[in-house]
PDB file of C-alpha atoms in Angstrom:
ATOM      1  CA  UNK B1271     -24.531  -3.408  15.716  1.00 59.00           C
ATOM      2  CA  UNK B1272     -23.301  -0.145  16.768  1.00 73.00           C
ATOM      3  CA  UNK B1273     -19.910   0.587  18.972  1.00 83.00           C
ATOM      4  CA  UNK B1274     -19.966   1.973  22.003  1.00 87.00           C
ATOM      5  CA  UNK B1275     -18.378   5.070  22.819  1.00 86.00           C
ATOM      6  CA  UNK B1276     -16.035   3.412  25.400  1.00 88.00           C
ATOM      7  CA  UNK B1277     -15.376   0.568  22.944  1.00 92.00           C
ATOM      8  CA  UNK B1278     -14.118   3.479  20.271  1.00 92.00           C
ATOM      9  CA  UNK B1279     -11.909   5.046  23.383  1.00 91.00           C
ATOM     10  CA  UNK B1280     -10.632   1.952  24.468  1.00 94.00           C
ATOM     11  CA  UNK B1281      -9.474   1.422  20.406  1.00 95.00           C
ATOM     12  CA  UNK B1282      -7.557   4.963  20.200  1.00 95.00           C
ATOM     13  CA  UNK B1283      -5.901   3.735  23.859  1.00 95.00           C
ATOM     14  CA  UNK B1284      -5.003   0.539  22.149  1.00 97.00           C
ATOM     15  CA  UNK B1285      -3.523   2.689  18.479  1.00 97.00           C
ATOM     16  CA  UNK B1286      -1.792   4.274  20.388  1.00 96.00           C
ATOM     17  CA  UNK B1287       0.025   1.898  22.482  1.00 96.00           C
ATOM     18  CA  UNK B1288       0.268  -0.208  19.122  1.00 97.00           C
ATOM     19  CA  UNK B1289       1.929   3.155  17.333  1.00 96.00           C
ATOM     20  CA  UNK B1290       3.704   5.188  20.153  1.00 94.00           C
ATOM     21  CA  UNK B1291       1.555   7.817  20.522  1.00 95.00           C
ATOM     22  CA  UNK B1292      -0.403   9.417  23.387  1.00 94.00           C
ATOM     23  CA  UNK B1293      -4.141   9.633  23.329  1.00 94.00           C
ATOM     24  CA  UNK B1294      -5.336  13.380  24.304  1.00 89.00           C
ATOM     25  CA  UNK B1295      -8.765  11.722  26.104  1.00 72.00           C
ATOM     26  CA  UNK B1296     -10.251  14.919  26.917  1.00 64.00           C
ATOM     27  CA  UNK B1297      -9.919  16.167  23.437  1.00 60.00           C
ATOM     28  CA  UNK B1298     -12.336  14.684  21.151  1.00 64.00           C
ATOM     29  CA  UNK B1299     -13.729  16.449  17.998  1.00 64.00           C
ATOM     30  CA  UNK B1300     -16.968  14.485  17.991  1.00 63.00           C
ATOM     31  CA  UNK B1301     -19.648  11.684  16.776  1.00 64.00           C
ATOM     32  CA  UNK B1302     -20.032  11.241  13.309  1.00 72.00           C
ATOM     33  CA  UNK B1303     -21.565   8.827  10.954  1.00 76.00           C
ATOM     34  CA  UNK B1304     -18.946   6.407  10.889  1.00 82.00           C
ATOM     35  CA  UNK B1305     -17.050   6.734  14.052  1.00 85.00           C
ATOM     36  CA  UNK B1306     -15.380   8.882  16.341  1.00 91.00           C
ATOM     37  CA  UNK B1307     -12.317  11.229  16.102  1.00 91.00           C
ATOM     38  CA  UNK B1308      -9.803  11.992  18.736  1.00 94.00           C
ATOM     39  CA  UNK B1309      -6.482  13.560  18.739  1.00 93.00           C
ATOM     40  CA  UNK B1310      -3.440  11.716  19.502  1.00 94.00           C
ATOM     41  CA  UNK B1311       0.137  13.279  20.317  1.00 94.00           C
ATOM     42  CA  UNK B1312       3.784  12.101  18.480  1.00 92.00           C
ATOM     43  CA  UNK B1313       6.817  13.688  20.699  1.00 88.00           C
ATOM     44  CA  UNK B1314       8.798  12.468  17.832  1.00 88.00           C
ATOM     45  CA  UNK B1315       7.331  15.190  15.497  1.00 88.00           C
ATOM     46  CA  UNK B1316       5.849  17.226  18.653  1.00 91.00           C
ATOM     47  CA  UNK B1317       2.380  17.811  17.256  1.00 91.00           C
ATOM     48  CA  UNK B1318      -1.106  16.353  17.702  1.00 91.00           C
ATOM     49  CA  UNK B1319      -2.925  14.594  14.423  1.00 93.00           C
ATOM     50  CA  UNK B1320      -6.548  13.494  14.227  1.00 91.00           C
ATOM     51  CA  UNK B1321      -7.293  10.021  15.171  1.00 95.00           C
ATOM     52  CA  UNK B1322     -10.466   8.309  13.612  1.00 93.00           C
ATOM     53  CA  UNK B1323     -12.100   5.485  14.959  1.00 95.00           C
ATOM     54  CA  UNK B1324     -14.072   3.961  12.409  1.00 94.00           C
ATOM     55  CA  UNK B1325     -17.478   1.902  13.472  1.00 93.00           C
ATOM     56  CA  UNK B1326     -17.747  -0.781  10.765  1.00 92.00           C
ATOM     57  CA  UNK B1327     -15.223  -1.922   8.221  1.00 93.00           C
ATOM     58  CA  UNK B1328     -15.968  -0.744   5.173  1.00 89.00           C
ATOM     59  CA  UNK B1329     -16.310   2.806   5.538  1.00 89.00           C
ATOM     60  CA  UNK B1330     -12.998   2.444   7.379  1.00 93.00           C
ATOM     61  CA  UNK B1331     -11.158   0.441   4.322  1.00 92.00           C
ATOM     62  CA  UNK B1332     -12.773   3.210   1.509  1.00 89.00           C
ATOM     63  CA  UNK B1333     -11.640   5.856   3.955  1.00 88.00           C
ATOM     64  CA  UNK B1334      -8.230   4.116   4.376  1.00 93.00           C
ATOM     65  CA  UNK B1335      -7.740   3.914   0.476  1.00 91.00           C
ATOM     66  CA  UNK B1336      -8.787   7.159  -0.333  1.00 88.00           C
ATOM     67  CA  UNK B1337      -6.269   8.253   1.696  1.00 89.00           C
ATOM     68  CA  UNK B1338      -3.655   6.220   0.319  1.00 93.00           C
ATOM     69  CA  UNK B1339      -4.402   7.434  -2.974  1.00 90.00           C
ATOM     70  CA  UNK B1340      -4.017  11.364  -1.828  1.00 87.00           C
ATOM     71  CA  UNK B1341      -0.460  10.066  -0.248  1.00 92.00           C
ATOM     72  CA  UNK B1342       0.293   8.385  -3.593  1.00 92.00           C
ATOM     73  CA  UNK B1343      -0.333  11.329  -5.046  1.00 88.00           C
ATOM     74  CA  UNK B1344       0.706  13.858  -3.067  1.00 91.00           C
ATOM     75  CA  UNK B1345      -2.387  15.774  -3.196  1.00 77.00           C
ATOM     76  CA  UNK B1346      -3.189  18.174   0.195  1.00 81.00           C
ATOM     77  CA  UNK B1347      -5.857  19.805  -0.979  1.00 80.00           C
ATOM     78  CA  UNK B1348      -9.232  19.464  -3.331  1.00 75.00           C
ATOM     79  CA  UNK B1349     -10.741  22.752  -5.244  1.00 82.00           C
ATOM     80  CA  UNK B1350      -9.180  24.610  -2.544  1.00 85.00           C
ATOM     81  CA  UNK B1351     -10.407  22.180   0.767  1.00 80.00           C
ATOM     82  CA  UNK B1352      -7.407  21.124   2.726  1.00 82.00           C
ATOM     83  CA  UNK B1353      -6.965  17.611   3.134  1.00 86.00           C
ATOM     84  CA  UNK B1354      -5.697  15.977   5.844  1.00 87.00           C
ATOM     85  CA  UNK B1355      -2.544  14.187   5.288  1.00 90.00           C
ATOM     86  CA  UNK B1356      -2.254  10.251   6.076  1.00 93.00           C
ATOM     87  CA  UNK B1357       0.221   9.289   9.169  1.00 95.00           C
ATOM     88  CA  UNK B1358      -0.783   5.960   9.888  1.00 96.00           C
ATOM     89  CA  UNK B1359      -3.568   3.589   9.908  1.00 97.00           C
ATOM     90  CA  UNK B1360      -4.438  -0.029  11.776  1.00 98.00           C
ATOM     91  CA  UNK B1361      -6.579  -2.089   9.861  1.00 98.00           C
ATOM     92  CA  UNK B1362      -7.241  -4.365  13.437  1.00 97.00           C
ATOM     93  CA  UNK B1363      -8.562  -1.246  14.960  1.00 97.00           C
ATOM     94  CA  UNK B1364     -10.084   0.434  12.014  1.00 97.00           C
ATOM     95  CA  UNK B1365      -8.193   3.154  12.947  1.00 97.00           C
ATOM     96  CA  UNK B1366      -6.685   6.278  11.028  1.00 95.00           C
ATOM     97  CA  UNK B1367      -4.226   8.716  11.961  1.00 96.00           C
ATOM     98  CA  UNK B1368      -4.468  11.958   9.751  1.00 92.00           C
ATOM     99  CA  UNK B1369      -2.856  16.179  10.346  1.00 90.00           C
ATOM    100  CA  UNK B1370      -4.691  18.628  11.323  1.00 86.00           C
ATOM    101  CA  UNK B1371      -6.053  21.097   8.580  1.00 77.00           C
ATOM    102  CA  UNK B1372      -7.836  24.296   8.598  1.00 75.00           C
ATOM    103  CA  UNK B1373     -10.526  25.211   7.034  1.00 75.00           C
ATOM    104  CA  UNK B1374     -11.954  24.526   4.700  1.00 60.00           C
ATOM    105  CA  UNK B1375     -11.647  21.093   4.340  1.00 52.00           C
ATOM    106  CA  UNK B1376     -12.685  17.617   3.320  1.00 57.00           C
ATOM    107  CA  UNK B1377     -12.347  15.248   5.890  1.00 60.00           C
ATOM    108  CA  UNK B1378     -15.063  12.395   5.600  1.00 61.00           C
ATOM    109  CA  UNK B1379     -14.146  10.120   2.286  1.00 55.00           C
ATOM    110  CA  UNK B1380     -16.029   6.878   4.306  1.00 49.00           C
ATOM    111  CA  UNK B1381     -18.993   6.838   0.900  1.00 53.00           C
ATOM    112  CA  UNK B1382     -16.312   7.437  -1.291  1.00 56.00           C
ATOM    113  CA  UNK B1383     -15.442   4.858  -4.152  1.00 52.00           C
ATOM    114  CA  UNK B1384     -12.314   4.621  -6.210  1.00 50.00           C
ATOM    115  CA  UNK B1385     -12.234   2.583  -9.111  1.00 60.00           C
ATOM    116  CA  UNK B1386     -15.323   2.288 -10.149  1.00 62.00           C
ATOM    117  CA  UNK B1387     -19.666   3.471  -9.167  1.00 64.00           C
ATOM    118  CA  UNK B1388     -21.455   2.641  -6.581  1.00 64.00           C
ATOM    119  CA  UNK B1389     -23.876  -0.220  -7.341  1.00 67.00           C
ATOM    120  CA  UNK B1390     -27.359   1.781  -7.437  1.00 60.00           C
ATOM    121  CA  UNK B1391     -30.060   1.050  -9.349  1.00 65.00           C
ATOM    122  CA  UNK B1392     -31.440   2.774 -12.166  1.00 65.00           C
ATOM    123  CA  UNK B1393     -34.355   4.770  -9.807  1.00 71.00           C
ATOM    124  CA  UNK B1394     -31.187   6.158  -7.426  1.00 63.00           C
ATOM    125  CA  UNK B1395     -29.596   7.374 -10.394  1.00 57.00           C
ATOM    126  CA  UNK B1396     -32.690   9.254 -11.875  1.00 59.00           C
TER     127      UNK B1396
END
């Protein structure tokens, strides 16, 4: 069942009551496969980040992680393709907070798998 577009704004109104930041409604990047991104504004730091909100779970959680794992490692970039740095996340809303980048970049890690393959059969492989 897909989210509605004013169910996905009324979860980056919630993040950012939940996280102290303001939501920027009139800016929105767009519609993608997995959800929607906005951009949200910290006076603490004064800048605006990218705020994803994620349609269903699981692309949200193997976003989330992959995330982590750049944070972890401290790893901004990929074959030079910024990467957007982690600020904060809400599992609740399936939410994620990232920096802006330039480009290029790699943004979208919501197919991407970590420790080990996807589960495709032998056909998908070949």
């Amino acid at each position: 069942m897909a989210i509605t577009p004013e169910e996905l704004s009324r979860k980056a109104t919630l993040y950012c009551q939940k996280h102290n930041c303001t939501l920027e409604q009139e800016t929105r990047f767009g519609h993608g496969v997995h959800g929607t991104v906005f951009t949200c504004y910290r006076s603490t730091s004064n800048v605006s980040n990218a705020l994803k909100i994620h349609e269903r779970e699981l692309p949200y959680r193997r976003e989330r992680d992959v995330y982590f794992r750049l944070r972890d490692l401290k790893n901004t970039e990929i074959e030079g393709h910024q990467v957007p740095v982690l600020i904060d996340c809400d599992d609740d809303l399936w939410a994620i907070e990232m920096s802006m980048v330039n480009r290029p970049f790699v943004l979208d890690f919501g197919v991407a798998y970590l420790e080990h393959p996807p589960d495709f059969g032998y056909e998908v492989w070949a």
